[in-house]
mmCIF file of C-alpha atoms and ligand atoms in Angstrom:
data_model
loop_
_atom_site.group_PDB
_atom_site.id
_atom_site.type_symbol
_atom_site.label_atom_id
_atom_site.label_comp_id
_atom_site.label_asym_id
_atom_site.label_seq_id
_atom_site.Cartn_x
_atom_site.Cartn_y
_atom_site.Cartn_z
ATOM 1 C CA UNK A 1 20.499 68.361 -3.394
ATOM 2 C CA UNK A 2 18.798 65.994 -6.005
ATOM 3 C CA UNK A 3 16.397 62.732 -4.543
ATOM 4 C CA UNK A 4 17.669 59.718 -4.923
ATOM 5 C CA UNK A 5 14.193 58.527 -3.715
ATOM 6 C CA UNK A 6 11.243 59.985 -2.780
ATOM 7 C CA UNK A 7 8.540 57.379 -1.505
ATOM 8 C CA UNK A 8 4.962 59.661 -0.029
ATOM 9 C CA UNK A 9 2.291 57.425 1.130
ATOM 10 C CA UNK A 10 3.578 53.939 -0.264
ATOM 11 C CA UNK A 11 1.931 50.824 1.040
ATOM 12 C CA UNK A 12 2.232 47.659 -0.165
ATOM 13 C CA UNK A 13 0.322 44.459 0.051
ATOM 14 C CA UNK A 14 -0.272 41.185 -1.298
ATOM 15 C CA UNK A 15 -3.985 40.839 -2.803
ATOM 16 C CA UNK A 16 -6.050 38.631 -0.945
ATOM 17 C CA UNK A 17 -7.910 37.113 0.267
ATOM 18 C CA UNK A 18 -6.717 37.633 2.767
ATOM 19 C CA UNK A 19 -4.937 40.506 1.976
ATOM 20 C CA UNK A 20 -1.290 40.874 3.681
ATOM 21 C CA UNK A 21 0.109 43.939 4.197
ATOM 22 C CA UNK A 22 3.734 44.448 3.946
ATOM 23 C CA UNK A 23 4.178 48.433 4.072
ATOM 24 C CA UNK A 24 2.021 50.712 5.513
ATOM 25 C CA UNK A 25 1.834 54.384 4.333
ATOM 26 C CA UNK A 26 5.573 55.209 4.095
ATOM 27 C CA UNK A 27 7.249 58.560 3.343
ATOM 28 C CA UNK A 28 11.210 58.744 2.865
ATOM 29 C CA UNK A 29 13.496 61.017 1.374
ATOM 30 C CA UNK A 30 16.522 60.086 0.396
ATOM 31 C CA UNK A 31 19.079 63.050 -1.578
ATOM 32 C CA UNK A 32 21.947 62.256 -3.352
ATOM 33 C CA UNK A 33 25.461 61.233 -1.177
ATOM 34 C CA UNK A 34 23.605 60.277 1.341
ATOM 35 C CA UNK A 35 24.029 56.663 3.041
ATOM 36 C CA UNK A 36 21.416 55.573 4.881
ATOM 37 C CA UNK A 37 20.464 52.743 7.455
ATOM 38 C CA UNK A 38 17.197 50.606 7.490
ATOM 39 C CA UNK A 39 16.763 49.018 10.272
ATOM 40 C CA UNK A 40 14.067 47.062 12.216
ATOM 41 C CA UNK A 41 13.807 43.248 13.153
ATOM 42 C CA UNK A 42 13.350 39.976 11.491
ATOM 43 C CA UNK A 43 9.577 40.255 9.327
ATOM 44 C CA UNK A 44 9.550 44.076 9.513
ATOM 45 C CA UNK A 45 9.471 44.515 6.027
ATOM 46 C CA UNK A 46 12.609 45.662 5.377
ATOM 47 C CA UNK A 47 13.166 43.741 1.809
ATOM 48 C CA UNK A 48 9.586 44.076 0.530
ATOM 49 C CA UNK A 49 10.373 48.147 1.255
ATOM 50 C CA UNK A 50 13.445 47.745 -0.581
ATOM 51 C CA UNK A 51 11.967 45.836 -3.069
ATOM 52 C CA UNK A 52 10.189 48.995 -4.179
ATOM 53 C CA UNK A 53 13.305 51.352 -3.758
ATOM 54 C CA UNK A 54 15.015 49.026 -6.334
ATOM 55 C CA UNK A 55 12.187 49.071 -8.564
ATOM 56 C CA UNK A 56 11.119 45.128 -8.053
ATOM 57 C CA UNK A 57 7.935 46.008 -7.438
ATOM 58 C CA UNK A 58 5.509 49.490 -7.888
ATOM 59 C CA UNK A 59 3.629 50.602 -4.348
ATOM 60 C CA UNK A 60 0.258 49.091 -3.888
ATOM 61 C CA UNK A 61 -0.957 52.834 -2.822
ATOM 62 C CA UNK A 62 1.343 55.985 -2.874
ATOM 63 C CA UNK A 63 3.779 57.641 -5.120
ATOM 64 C CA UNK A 64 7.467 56.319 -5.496
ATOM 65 C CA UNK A 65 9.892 58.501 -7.136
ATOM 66 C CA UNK A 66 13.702 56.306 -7.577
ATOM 67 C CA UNK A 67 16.209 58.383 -9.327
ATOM 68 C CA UNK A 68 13.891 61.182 -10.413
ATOM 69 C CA UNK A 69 11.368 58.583 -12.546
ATOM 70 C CA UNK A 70 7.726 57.745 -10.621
ATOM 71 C CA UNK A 71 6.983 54.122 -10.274
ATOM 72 C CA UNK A 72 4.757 52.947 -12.431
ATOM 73 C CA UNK A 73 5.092 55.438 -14.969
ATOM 74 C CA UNK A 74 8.829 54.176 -16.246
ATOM 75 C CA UNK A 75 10.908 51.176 -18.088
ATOM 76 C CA UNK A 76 11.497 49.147 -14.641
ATOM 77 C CA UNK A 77 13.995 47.260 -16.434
ATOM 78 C CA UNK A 78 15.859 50.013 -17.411
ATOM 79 C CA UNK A 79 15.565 51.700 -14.229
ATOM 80 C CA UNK A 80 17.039 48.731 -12.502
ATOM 81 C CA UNK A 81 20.044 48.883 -14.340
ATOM 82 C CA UNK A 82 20.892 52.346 -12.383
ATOM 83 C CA UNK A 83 20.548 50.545 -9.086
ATOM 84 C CA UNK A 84 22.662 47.932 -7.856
ATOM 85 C CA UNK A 85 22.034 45.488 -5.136
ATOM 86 C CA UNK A 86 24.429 43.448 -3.237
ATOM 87 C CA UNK A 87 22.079 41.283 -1.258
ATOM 88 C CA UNK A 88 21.917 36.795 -0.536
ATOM 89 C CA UNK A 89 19.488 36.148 -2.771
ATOM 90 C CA UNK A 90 22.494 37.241 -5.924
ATOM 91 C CA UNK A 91 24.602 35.717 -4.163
ATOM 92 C CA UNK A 92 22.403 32.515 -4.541
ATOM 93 C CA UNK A 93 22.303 32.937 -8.486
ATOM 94 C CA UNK A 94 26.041 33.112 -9.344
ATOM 95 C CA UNK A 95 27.739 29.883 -10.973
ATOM 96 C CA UNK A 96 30.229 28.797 -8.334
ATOM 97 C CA UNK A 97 32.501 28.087 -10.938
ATOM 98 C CA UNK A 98 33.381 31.493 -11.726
ATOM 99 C CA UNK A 99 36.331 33.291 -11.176
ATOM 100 C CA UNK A 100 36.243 36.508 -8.922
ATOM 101 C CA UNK A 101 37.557 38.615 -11.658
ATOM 102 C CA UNK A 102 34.166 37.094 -13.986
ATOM 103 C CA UNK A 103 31.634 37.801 -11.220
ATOM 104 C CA UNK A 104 32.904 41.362 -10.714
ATOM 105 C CA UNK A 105 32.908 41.797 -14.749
ATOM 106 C CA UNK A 106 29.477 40.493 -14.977
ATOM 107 C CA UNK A 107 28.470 44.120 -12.842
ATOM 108 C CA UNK A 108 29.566 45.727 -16.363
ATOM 109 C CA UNK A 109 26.515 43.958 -18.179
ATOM 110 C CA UNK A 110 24.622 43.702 -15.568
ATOM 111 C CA UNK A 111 23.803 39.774 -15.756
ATOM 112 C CA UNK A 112 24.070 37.334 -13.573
ATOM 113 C CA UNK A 113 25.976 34.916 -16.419
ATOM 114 C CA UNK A 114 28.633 36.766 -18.157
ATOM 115 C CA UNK A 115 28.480 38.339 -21.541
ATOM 116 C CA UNK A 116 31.824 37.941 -22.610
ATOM 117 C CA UNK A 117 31.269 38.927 -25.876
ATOM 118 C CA UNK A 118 29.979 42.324 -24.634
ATOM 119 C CA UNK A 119 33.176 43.609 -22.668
ATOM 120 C CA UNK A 120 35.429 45.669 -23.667
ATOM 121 C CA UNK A 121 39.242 46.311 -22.305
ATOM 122 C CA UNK A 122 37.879 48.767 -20.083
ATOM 123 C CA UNK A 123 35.451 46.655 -18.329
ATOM 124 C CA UNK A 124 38.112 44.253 -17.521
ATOM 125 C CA UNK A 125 40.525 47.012 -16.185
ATOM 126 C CA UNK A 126 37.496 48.365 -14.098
ATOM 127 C CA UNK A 127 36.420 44.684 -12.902
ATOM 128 C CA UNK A 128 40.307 44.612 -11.858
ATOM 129 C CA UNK A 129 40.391 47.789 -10.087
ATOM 130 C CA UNK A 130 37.183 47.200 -8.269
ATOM 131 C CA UNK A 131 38.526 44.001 -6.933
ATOM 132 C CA UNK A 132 41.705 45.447 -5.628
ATOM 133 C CA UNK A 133 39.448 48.451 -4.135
ATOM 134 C CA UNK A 134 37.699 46.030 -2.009
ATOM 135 C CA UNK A 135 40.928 43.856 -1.249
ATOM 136 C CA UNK A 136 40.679 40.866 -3.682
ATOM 137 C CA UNK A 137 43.162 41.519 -5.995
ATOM 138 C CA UNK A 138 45.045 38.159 -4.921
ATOM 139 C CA UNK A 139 42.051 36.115 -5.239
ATOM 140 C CA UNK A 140 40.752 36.913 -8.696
ATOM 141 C CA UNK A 141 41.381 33.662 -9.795
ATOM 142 C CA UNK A 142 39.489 32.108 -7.071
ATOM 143 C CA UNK A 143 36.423 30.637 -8.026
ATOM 144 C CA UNK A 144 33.541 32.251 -6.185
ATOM 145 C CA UNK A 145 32.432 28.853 -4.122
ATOM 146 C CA UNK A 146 35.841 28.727 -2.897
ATOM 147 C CA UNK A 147 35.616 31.772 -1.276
ATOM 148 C CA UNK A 148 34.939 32.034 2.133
ATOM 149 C CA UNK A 149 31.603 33.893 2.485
ATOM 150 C CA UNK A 150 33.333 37.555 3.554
ATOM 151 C CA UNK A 151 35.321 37.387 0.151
ATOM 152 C CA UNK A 152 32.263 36.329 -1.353
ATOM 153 C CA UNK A 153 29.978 39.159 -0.009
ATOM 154 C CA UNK A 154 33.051 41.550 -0.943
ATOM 155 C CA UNK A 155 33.361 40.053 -4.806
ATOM 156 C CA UNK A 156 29.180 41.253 -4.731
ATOM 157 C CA UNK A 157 30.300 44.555 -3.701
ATOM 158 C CA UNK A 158 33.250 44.832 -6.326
ATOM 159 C CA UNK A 159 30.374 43.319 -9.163
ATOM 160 C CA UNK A 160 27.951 46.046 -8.207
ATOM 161 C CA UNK A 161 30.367 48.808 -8.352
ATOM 162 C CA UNK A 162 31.690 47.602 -11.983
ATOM 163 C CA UNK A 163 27.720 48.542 -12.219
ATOM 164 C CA UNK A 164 28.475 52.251 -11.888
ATOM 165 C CA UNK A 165 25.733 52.115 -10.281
ATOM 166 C CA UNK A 166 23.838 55.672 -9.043
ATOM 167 C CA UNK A 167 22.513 54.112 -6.093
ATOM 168 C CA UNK A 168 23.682 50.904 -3.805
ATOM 169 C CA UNK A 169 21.772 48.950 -1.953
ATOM 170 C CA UNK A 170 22.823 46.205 0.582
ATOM 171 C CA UNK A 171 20.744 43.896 2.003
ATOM 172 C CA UNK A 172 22.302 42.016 5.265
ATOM 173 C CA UNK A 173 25.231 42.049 3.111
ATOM 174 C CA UNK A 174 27.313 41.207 6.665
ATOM 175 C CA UNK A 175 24.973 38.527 8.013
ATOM 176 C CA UNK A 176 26.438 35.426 8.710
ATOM 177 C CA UNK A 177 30.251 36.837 8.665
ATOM 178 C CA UNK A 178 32.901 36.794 11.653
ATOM 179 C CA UNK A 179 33.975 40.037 13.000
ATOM 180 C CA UNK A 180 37.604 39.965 10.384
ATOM 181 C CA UNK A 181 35.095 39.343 7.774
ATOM 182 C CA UNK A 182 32.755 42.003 8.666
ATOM 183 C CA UNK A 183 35.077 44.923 9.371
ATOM 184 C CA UNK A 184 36.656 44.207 6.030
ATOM 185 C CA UNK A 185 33.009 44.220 4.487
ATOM 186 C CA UNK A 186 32.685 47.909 6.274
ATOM 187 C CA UNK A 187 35.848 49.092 5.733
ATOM 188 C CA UNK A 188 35.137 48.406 1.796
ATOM 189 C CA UNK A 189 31.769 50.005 1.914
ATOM 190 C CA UNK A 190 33.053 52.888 3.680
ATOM 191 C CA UNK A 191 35.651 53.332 1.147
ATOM 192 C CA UNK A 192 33.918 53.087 -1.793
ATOM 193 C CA UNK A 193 30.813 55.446 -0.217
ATOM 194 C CA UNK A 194 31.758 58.563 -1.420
ATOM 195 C CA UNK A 195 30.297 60.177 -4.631
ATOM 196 C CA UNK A 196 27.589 57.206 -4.158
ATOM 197 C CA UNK A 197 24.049 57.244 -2.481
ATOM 198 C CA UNK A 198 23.611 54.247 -0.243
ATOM 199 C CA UNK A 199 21.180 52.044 2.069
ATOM 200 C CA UNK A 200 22.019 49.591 4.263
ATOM 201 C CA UNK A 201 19.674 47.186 5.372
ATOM 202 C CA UNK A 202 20.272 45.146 8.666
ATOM 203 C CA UNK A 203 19.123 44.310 11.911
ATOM 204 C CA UNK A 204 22.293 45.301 14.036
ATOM 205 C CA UNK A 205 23.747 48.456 14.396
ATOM 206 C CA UNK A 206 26.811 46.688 14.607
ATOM 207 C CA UNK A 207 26.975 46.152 11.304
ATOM 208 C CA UNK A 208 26.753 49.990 10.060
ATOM 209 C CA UNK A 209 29.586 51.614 8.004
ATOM 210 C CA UNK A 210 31.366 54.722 9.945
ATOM 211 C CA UNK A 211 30.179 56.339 6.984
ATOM 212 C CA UNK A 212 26.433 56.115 7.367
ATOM 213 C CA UNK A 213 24.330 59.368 8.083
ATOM 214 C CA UNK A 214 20.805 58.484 8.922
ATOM 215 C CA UNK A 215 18.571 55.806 9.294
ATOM 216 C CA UNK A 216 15.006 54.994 9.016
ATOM 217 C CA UNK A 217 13.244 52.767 11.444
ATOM 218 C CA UNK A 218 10.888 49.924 10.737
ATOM 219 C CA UNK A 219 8.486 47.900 12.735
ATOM 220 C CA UNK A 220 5.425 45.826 11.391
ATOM 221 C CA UNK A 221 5.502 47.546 8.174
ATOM 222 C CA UNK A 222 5.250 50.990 9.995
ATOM 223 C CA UNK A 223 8.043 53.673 10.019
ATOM 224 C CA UNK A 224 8.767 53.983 13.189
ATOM 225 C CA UNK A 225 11.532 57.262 12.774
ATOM 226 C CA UNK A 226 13.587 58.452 10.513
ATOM 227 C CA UNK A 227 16.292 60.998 9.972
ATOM 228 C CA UNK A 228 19.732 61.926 10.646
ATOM 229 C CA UNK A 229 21.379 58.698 12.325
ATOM 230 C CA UNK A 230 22.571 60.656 15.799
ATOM 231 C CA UNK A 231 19.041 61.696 16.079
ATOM 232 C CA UNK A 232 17.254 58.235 14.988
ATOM 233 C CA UNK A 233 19.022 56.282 17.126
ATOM 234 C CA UNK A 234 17.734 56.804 20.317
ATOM 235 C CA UNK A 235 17.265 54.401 22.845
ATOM 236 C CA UNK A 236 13.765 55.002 22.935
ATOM 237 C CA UNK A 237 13.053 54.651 19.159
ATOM 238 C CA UNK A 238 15.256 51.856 18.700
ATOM 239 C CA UNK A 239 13.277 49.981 22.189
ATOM 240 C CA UNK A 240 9.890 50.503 20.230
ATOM 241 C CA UNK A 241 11.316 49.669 16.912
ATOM 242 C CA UNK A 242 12.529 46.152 18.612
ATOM 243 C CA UNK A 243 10.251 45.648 21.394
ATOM 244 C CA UNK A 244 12.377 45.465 24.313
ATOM 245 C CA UNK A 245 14.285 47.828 26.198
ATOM 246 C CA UNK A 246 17.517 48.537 24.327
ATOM 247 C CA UNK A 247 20.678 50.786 25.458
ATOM 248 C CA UNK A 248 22.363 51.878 21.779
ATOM 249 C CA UNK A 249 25.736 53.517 22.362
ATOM 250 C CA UNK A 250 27.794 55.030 19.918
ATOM 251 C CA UNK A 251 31.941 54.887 19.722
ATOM 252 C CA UNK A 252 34.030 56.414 17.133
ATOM 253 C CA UNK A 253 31.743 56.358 14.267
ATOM 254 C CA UNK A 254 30.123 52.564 15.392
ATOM 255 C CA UNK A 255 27.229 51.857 16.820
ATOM 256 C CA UNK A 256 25.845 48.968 19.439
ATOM 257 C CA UNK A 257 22.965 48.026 21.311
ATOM 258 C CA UNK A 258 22.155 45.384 23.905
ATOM 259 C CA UNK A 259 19.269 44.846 26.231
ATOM 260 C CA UNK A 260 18.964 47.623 28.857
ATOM 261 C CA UNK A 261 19.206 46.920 32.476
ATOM 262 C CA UNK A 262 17.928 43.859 33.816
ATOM 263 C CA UNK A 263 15.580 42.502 30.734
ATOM 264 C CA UNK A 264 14.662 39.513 30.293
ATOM 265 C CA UNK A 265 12.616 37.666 27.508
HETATM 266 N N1 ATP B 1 4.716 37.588 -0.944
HETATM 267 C C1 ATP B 1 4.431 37.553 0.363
HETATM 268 N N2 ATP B 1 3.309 36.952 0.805
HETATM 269 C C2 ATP B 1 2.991 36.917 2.116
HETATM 270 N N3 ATP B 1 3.756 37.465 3.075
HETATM 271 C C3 ATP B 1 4.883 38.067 2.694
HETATM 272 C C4 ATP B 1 5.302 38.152 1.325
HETATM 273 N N4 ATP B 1 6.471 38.808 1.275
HETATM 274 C C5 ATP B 1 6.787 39.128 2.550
HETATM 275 N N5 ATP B 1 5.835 38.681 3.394
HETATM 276 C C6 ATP B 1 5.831 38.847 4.857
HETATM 277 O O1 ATP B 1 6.008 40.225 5.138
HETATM 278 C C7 ATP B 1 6.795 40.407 6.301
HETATM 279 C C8 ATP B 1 7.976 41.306 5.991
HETATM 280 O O2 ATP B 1 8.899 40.591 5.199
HETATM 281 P P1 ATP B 1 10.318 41.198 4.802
HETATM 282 O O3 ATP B 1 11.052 40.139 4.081
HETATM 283 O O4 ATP B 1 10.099 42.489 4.098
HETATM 284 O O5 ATP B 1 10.931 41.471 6.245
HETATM 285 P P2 ATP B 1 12.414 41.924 6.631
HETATM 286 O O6 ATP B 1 12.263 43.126 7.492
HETATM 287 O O7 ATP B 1 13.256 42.035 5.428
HETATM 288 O O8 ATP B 1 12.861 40.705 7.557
HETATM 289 P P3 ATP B 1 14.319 40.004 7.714
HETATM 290 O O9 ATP B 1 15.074 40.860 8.667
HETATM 291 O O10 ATP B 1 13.983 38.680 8.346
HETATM 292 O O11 ATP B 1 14.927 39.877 6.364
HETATM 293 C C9 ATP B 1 7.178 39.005 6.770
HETATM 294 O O12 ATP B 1 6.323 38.627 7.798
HETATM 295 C C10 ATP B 1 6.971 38.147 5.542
HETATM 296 O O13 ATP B 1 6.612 36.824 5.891
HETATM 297 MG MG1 MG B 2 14.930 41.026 4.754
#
């Protein structure tokens, strides 16, 4: 099986002085159709890892290898294009104005404004079919600040997959939704996994598709554990990864965790 990603070593930091570090000495695999989990809690450095997964930014120290090409050594830009990301800070950047079936279509040139001059039939047919994979067919019309912010976070997911994208990333792409809202987010992840390699950022297991297979663990820029997501999981990694006691428990392909026993902050 190919890597998707293969970070040895990576740590990142913000020059000083004083210096901050963000990462410290990371190694992940990740192979192709696999969909993984990144977890840890708030200021872990979750984003600023993903930031070098989706080639934002090149390691301070260590190798990164995204989609076969080494950090550093590559056409970021054109790297990027490969990758798609379905995360707030997009969300942010699209004109409120537009119509579902326009912020799904811009996935196909990968802009945030659309190119109409750029797409052809097919891209429209695809934007379409996307849409209706994820449940919005009846609301392509609906401008995207009209949306509620589950149809919104679902449109992003629809855009990126117009993307045809080789890897998708999704950054607490359920945060802030109600539990309708994020099982339909889920169930459209989980449909759309297959024949994709994903990672999932968030901070509650809650919020994992059925379909995910490991998970890495991250606490003050340190990888805590990583590895298949029955194994990861643990009550003991995911206590040190959050710094209290937690019980996780797993049901039918979902995950939870709470507090163990009689904690108290
Ligand atoms: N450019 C920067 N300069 C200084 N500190 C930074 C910079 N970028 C990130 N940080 C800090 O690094 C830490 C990790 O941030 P990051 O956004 O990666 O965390 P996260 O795990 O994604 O958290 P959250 O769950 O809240 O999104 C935070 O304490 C943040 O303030
Ligand atoms: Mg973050």
């Amino acid at each position: 099986m190919a890597a998707v990603l293969a970070l040895r070593g990576v740590s990142v930091w913000v020059p000083g002085p004083p210096r901050v570090d963000l990462i410290a000495d990371a190694d992940w695999t990740v192979l192709a159709g696999e969909h993984w989990a990144l977890l840890g809690p708030n200021g872990a450095g979750k984003t600023s890892l993903l930031s070098v997964v989706s080639a934002q930014r090149h390691p301070s120290a260590g190798t990164a290898d995204v989609l076969g090409q080494r950090l550093g050594r590559v056409d970021m830009r054109a790297l990027r294009e490969r990758i798609a990301v379905v995360d707030a800070p997009t969300a942010a950047r699209i004109p409120g104005q537009l119509p579902l079936s326009d912020v799904a279509l811009t996935g196909a040139s990968g802009t945030i404004l659309p190119r109409y001059e750029r797409y052809t039939d097919a891209d429209r047919a695809d934007a379409a079919a996307r849409l209706d994979e994820v449940g919005l067919k009846a609301l392509q019309h609906r401008r995207f600040q009209d949306c509620s912010q589950g149809e919104r976070a679902r449109a992003l997911l629809a855009r990126a997959l117009v993307q045809r994208p080789e890897l998708l990333l999704l950054d607490e792409a359920a945060s802030g939704l109600d539990l309708p809202a994020r099982e339909a987010l889920l169930a459209a992840v989980a449909g759309v996994a297959g024949g994709l390699t994903t990672i999932t950022v968030t901070h509650h297991v809650e919020e994992l598709p059925p379909t995910t297979t490991h998970g890495l663990l991250l606490r003050g820029g340190r990888v805590v554990g990583g590895g298949p997501l029955a194994e990861t999981l643990t009550d003991a990694a995911m206590s040190e990864t959050f710094g209290l006691p937690v019980r996780v428990r797993h049901d039918e392909g979902r995950w939870s965790a709470t507090a163990a026993g009689s904690w108290r902050p």
